Tab-separated table of C-alpha atoms and ligand atoms in Angstrom:
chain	number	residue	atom	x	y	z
A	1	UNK	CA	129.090	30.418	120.613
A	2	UNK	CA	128.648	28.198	123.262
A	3	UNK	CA	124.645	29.201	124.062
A	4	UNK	CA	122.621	31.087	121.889
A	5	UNK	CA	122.699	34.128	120.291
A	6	UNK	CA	121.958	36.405	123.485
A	7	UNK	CA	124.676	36.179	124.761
A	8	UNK	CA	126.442	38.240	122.533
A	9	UNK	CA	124.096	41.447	123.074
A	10	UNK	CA	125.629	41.735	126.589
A	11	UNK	CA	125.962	45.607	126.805
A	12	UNK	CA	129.134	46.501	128.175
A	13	UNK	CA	129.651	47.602	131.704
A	14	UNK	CA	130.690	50.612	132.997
A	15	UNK	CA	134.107	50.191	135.327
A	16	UNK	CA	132.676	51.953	138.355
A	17	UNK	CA	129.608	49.934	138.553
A	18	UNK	CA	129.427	46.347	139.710
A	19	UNK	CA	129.431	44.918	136.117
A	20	UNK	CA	127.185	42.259	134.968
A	21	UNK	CA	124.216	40.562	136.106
A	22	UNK	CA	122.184	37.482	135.395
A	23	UNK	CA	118.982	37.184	136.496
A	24	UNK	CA	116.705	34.163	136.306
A	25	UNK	CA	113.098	33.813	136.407
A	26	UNK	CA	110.301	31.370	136.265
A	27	UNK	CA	106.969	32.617	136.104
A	28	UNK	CA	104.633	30.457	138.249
A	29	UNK	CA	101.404	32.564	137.593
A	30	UNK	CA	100.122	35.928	137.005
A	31	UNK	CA	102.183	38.774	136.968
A	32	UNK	CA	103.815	38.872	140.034
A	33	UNK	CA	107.211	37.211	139.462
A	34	UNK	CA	108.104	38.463	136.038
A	35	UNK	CA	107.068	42.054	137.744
A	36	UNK	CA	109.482	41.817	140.781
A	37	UNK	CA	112.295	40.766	137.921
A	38	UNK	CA	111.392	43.257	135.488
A	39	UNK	CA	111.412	46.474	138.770
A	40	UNK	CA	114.617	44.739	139.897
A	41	UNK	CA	116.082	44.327	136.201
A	42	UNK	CA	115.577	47.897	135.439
A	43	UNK	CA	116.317	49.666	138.632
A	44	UNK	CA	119.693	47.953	138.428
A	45	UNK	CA	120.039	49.163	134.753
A	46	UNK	CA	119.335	53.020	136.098
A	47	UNK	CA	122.040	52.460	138.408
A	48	UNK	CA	124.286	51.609	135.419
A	49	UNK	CA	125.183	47.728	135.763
A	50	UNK	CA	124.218	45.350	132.692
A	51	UNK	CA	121.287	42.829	132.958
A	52	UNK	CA	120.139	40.015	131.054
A	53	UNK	CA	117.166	38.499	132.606
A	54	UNK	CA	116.325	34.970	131.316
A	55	UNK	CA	112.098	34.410	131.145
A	56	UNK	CA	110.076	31.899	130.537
A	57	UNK	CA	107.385	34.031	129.301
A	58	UNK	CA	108.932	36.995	127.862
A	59	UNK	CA	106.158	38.487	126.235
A	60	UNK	CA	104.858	39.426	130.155
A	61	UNK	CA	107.026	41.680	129.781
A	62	UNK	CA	106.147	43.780	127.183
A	63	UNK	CA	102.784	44.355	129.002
A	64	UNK	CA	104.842	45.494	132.279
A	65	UNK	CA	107.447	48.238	130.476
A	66	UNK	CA	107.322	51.723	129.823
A	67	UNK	CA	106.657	53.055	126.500
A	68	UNK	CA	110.837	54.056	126.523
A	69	UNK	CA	112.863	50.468	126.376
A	70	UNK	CA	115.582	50.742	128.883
A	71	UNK	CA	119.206	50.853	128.009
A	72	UNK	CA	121.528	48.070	129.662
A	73	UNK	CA	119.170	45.115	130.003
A	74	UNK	CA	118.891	42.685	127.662
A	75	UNK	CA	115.624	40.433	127.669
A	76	UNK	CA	116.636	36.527	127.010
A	77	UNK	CA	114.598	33.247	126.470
A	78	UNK	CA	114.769	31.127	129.036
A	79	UNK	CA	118.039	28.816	128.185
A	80	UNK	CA	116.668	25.419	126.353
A	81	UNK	CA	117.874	21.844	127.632
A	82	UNK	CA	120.591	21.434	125.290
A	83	UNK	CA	122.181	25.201	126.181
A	84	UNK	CA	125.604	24.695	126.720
A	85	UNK	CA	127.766	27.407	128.329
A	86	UNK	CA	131.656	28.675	129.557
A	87	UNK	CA	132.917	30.295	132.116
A	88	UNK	CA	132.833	33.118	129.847
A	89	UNK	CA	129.219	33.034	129.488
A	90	UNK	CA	128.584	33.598	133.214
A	91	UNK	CA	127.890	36.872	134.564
A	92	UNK	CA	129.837	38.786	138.246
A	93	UNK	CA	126.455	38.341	139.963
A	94	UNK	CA	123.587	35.358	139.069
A	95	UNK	CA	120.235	36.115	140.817
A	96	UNK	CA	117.954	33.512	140.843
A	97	UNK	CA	114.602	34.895	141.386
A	98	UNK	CA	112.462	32.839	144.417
A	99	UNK	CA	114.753	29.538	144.069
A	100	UNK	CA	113.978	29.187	139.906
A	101	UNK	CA	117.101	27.049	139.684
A	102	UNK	CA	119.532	28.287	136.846
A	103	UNK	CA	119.688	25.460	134.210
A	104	UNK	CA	122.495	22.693	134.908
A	105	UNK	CA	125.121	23.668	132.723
A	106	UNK	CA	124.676	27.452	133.630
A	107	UNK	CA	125.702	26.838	137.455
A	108	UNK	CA	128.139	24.059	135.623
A	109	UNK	CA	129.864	26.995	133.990
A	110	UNK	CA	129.876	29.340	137.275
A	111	UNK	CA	131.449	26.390	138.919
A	112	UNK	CA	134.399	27.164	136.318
A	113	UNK	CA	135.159	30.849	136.214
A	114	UNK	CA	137.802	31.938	137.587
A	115	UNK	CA	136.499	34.305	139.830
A	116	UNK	CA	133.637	32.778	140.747
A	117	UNK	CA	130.647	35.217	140.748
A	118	UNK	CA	128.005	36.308	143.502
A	119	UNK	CA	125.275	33.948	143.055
A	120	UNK	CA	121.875	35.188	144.853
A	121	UNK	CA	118.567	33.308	145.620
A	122	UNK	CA	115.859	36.552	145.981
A	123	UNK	CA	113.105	35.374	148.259
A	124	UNK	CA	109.505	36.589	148.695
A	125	UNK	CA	109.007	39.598	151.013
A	126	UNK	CA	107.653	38.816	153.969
A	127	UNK	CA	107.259	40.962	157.389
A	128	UNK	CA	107.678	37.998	159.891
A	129	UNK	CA	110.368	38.264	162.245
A	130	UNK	CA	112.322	35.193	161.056
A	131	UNK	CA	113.072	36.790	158.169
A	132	UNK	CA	115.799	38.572	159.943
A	133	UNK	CA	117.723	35.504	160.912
A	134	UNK	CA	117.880	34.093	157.168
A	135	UNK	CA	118.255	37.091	155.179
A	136	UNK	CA	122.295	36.436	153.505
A	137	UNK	CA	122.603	33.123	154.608
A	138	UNK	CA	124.768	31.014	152.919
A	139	UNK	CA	123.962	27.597	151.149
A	140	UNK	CA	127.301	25.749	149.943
A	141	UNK	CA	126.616	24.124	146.943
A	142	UNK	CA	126.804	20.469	147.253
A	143	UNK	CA	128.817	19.716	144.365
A	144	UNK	CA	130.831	22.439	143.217
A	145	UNK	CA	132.762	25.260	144.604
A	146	UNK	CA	130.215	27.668	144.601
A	147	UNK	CA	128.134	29.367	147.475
A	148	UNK	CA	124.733	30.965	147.037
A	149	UNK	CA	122.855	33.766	149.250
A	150	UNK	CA	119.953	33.739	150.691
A	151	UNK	CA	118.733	37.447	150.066
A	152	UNK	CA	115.138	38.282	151.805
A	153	UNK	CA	113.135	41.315	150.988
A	154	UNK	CA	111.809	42.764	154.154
A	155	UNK	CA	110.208	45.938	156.367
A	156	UNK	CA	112.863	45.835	159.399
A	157	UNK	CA	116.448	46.994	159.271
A	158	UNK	CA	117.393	43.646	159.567
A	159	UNK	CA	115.962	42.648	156.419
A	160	UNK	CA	117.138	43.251	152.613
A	161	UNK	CA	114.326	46.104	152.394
A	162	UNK	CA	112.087	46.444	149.640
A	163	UNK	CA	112.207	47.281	146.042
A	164	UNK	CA	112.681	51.332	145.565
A	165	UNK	CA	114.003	52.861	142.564
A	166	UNK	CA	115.547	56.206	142.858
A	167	UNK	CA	112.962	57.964	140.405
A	168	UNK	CA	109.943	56.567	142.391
A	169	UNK	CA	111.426	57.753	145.914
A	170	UNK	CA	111.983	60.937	144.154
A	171	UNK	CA	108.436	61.387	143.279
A	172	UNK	CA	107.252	60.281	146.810
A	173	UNK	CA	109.689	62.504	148.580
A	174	UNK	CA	108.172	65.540	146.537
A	175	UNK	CA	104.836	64.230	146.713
A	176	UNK	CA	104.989	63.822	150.811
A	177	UNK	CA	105.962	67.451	150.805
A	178	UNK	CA	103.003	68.457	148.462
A	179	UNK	CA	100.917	66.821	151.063
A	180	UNK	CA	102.496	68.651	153.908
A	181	UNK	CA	102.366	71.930	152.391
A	182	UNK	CA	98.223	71.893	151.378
A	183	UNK	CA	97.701	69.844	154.592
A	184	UNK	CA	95.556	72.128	157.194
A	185	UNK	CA	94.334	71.266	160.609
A	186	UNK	CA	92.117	68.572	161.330
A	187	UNK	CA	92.455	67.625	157.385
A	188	UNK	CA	94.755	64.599	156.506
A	189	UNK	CA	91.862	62.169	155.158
A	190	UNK	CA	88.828	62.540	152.817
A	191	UNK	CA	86.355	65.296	152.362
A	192	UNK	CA	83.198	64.040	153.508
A	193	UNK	CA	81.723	65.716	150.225
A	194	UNK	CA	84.262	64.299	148.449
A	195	UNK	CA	84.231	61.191	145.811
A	196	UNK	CA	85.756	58.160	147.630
A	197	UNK	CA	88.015	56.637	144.598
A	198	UNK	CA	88.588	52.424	144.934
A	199	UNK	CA	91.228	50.887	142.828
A	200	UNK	CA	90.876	47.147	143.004
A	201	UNK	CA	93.061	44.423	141.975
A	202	UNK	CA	92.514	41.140	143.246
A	203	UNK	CA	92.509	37.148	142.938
A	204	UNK	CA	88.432	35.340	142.502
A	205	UNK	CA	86.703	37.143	145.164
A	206	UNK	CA	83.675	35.846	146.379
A	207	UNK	CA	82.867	38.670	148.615
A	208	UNK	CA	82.665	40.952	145.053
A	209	UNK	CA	78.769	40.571	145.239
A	210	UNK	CA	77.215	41.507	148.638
A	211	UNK	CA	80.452	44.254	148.704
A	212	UNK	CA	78.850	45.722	145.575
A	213	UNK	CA	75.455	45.884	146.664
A	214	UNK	CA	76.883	47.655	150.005
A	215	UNK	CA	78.378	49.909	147.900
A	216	UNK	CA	75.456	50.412	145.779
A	217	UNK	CA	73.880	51.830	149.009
A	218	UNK	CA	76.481	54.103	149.863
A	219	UNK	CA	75.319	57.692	150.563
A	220	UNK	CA	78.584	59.635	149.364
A	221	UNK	CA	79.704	58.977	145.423
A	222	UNK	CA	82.397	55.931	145.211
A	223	UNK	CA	84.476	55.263	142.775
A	224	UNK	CA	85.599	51.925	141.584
A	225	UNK	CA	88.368	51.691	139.286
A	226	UNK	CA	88.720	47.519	138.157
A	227	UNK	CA	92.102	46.642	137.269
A	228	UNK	CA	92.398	43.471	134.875
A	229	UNK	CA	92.146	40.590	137.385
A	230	UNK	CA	89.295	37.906	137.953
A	231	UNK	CA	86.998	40.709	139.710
A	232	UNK	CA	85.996	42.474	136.460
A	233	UNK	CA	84.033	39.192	134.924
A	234	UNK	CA	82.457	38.745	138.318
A	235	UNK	CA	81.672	42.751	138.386
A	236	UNK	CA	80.295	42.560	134.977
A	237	UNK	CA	77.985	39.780	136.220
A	238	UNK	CA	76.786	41.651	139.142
A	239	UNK	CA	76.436	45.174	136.827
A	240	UNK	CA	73.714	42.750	134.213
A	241	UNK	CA	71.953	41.267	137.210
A	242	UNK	CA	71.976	45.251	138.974
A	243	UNK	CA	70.706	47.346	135.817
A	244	UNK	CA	70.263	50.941	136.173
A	245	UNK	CA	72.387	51.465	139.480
A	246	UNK	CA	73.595	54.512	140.026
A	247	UNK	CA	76.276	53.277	142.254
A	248	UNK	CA	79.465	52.616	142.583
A	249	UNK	CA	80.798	53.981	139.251
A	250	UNK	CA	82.398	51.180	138.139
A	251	UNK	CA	85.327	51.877	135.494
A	252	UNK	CA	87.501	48.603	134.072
A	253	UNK	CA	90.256	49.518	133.364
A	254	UNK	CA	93.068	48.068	130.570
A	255	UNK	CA	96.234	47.022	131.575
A	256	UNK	CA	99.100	49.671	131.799
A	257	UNK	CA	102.942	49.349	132.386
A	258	UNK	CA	104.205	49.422	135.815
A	259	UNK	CA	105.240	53.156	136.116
A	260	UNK	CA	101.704	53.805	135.139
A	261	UNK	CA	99.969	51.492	137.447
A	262	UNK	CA	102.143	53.123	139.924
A	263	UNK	CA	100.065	56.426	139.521
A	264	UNK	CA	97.205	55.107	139.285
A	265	UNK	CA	97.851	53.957	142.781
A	266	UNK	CA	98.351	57.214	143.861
A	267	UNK	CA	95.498	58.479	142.447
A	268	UNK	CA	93.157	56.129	144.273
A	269	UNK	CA	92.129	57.008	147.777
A	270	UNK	CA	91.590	53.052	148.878
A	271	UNK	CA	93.898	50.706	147.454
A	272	UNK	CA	92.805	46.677	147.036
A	273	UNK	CA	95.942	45.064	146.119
A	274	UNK	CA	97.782	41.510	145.511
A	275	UNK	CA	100.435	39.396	145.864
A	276	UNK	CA	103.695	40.584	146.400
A	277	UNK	CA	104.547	43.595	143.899
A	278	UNK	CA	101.407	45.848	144.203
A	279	UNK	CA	101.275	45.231	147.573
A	280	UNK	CA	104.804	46.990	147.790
A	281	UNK	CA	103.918	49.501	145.890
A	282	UNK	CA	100.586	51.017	147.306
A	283	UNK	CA	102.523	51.176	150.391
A	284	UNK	CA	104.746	53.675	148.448
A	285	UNK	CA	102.066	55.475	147.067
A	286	UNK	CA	101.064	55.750	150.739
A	287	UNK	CA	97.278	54.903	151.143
A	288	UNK	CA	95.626	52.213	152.663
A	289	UNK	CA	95.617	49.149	151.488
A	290	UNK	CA	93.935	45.970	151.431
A	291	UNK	CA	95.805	43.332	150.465
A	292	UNK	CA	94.550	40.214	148.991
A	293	UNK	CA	97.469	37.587	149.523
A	294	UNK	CA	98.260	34.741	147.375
A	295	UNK	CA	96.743	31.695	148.679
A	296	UNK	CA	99.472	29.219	149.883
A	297	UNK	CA	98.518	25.769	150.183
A	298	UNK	CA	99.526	24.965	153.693
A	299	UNK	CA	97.957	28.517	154.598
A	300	UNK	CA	101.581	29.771	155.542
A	301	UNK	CA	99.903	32.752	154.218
A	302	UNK	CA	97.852	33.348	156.783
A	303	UNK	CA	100.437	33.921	159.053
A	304	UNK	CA	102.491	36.298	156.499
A	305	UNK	CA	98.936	38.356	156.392
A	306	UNK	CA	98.701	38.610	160.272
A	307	UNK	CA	102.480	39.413	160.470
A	308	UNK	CA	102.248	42.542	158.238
A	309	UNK	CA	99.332	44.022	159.425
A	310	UNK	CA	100.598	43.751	163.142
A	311	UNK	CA	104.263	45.569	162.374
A	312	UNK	CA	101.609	48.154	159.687
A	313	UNK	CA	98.952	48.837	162.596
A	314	UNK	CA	101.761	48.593	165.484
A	315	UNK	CA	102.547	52.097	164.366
A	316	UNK	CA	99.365	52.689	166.902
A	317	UNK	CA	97.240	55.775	164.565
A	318	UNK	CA	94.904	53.843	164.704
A	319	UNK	CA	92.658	53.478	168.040
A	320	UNK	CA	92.261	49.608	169.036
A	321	UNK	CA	88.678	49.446	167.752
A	322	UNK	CA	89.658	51.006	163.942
A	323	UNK	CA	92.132	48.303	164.504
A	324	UNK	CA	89.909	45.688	164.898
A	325	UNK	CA	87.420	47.242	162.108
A	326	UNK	CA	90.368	47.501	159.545
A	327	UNK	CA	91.383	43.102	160.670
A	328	UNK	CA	88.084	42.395	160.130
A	329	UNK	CA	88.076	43.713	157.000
A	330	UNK	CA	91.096	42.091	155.931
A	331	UNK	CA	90.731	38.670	157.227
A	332	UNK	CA	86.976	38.846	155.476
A	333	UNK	CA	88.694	40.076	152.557
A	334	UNK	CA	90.959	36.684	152.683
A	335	UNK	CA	88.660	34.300	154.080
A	336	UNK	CA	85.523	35.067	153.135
A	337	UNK	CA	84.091	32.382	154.199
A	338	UNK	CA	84.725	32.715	157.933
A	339	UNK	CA	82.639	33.642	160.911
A	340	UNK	CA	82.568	37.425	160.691
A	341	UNK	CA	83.002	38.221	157.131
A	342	UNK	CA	79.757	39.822	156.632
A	343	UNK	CA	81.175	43.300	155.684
A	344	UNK	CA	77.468	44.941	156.238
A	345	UNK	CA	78.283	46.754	159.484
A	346	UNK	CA	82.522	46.826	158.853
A	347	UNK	CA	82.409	48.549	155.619
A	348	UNK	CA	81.018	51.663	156.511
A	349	UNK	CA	82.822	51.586	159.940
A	350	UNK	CA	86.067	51.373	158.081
A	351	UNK	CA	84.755	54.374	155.319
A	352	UNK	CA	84.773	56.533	158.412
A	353	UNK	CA	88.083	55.867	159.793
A	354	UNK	CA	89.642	56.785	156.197
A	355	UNK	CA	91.425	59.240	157.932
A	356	UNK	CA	93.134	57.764	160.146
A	357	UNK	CA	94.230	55.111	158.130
A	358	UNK	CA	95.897	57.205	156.127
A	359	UNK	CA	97.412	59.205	158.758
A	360	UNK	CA	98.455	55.405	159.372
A	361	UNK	CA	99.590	54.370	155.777
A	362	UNK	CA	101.450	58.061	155.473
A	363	UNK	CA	103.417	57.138	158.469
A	364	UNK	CA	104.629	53.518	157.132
A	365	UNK	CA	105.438	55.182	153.660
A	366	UNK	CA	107.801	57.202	155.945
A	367	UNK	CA	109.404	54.350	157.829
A	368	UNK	CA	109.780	52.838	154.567
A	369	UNK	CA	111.886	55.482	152.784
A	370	UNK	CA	114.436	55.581	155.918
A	371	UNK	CA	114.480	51.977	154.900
A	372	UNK	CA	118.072	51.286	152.561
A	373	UNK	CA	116.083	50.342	149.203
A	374	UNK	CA	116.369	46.765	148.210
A	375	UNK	CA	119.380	47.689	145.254
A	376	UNK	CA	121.042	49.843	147.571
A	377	UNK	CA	121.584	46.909	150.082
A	378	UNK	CA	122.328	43.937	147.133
A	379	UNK	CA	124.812	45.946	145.210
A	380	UNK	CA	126.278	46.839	148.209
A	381	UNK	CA	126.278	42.597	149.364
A	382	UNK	CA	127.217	41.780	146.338
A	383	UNK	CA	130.051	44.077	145.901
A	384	UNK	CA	131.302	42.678	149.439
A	385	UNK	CA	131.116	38.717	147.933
A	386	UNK	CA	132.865	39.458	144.451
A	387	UNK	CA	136.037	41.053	146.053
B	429	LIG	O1	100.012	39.077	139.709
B	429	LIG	P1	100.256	38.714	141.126
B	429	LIG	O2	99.218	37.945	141.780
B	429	LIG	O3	101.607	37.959	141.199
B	429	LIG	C1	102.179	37.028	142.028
B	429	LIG	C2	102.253	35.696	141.365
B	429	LIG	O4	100.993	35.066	141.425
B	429	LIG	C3	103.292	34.877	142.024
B	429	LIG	O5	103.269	33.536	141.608
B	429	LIG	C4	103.203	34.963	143.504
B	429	LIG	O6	104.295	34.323	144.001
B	429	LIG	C5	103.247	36.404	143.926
B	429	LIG	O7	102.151	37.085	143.346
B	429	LIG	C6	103.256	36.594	145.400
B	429	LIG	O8	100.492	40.060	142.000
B	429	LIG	P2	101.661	41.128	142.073
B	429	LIG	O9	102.843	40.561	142.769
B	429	LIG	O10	101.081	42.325	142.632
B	429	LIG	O11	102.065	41.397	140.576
B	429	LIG	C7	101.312	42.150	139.693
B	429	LIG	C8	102.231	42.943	138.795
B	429	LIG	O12	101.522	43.483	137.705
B	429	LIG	C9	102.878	44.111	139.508
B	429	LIG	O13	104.212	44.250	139.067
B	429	LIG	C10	102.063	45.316	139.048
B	429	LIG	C11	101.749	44.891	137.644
B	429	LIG	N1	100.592	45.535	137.008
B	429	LIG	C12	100.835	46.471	136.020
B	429	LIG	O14	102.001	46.794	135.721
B	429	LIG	N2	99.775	47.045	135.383
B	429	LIG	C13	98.485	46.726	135.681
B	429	LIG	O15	97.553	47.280	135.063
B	429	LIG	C14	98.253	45.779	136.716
B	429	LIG	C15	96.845	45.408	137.099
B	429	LIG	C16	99.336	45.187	137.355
């Protein structure tokens, strides 16, 4: 064997699907890119194609799958230094997860395969408009015969949409029409007399603090449910220097697989998400969100953060002033430490526009599933490059 012993636990593909895939990630922090894999990896599987996905830090993984392991993928160590591979070895399709590099002698062996496979770089989503221009580029390898994709995740047609496995539009489709059916005029938000549930999940937030003690304040019951992330040690810090508060009803919770997390989503009324996978997905469970955005260095972010919220709030539910409330919000949310972050005044303006945000967030989630799912359109691009 020219590798290791994976490679011989490659399930066998089915004729009528596109046949084998490789994908290839590199975990740079936190969850986020083994979790865009791992969604990827095993909505391909329920589609019936074969996946090995080589990790760096496999045991992520364990943390992020259902109870049920998934037939058709096959979980690899990343490939050591000394890995050598053939042609044989190499799979119809190579997906390189946000420019991870293959190893050497992988692309080596690609290079040498007769029919030389479909080899895709998968970006990071992003809603600005340029996005459009370099989603399926090609990038001509500079020594061998090989060409790889550009293949960017996106909100416009134009794009290579966003990451929606059949099962999960299934259960939004049927819980969109749930929400029709019990919806009754002038409803479509919170009862006032009604709990307002929080699910946070977030990077080191220094706004944690003076948001708690706003919330402590807070006439109506609120809920806050703490994922694991860097808020629950500074929660726990506020909770022993706030004894005996009655409010917010803090819960931390453990961590739980992705389908799980997934309904726990949709069982929150205000969503406080990250990076790049739970931001995607509390827009399917369709509430509003506020996403905390991974910090870039050159603050490129900043302008990803201001592009999505203009295409999310362009829908126009949203009068220009809950507008403005909601941006405030977010930017404070981001950059705390900027002029206007106080959230004193904001936070109970934006409590009160609950409703129309998510009229708002109901509307995108709409958009969204008219959207061709992310596997849809790369089995479909794929299919086109391996002819
Ligand atoms: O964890 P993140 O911050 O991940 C990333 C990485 O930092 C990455 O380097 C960066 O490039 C990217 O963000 C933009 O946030 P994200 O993307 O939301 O990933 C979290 C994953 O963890 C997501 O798949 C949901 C999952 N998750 C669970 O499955 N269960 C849980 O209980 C929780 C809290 C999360």
């Amino acid at each position: 064997m020219s590798a290791t012993g994976y490679w011989m636990n490659f399930p066998a593909a089915s004729p009528s699907n596109i046949g084998r895939w490789d994908i290839f990630c590199r975990v740079i922090d936190n969850f986020g890119d083994a979790g865009v894999c791992w969604r990827l990896a095993a909505d391909l599987a329920s589609r019936g194609d074969s996946v090995r996905l080589f990790i760096d830090q496999p045991d992520l993984l364990a943390q992020l799958q259902g109870p049920t392991p998934l037939p058709h993928i096959d979980i690899c160590p990343w490939p050591t230094a000394d890995a050598q591979f053939t042609a044989a070895d190499v799979a119809d399709v190579v997906l390189e997860a946000f420019a991870c590099d293959p190893p050497a002698a992988y692309i080596e062996a690609m290079s040498q395969r007769a029919t030389r496979p479909a080899w895709i770089n998968l970006e990071y989503l992003s809603a600005e408009n340029w996005i459009e221009t370099h989603h399926r580029l090609p990038s001509p390898h500079p020594r061998y015969a090989l060409t790889k994709h550009f293949f960017f995740p996106g909100f416009t047609p134009g794009t290579g949409g966003i990451l929606r496995e059949p099962t999960r539009t299934a259960e939004i489709v049927e819980q969109a029409q749930r929400q029709v059916q019990a919806s009754v005029p002038n409803a479509g938000g919170l009862n006032p007399a009604e709990s307002l549930r929080i699910l946070l999940f977030c990077y080191e937030q220094a706004l944690i603090p003076a948001w708690l003690t706003i919330l402590a304040e807070s006439t109506s019951t609120v809920v806050l449910d703490v994922t694991p992330c860097p808020a629950q040690a500074q929660i726990r810090q506020w909770q022993s220097e706030h004894p005996g508060h009655s409010q917010p009803c803090i819960r931390a919770l453990p961590f739980v697989s992705q389908p799980d997390f997934d309904h726990l989503l949709d069982e929150h009324d205000l969503l406080f998400v990250r990076g790049e996978d739970s931001f995607v997905r509390a827009q399917l469970a369709g509430k509003p969100l506020i996403w905390h955005i991974y910090p870039q260095t050159d603050d490129a972010h900043r302008v990803k953060l201001q592009a999505f919220y203009d295409r999310y709030l362009g829908l126009e539910v949203l009068t220009a002033a809950e507008q403005d409330v909601y941006r405030k919000v977010v930017k404070a949310w981001n950059n705390p430490s900027a002029p206007g972050s106080d959230l004193t005044k904001l936070w109970p303006a934006l409590v009160k526009q609950m409703p129309a945000m998510l009229e708002n967030a109901r509307q995108w989630r709409h958009l969204l599933l008219q959207q061709v799912d992310l596997v849809s359109q790369l089995r479909e691009f794929v299919a086109h490059l391996v002819k």
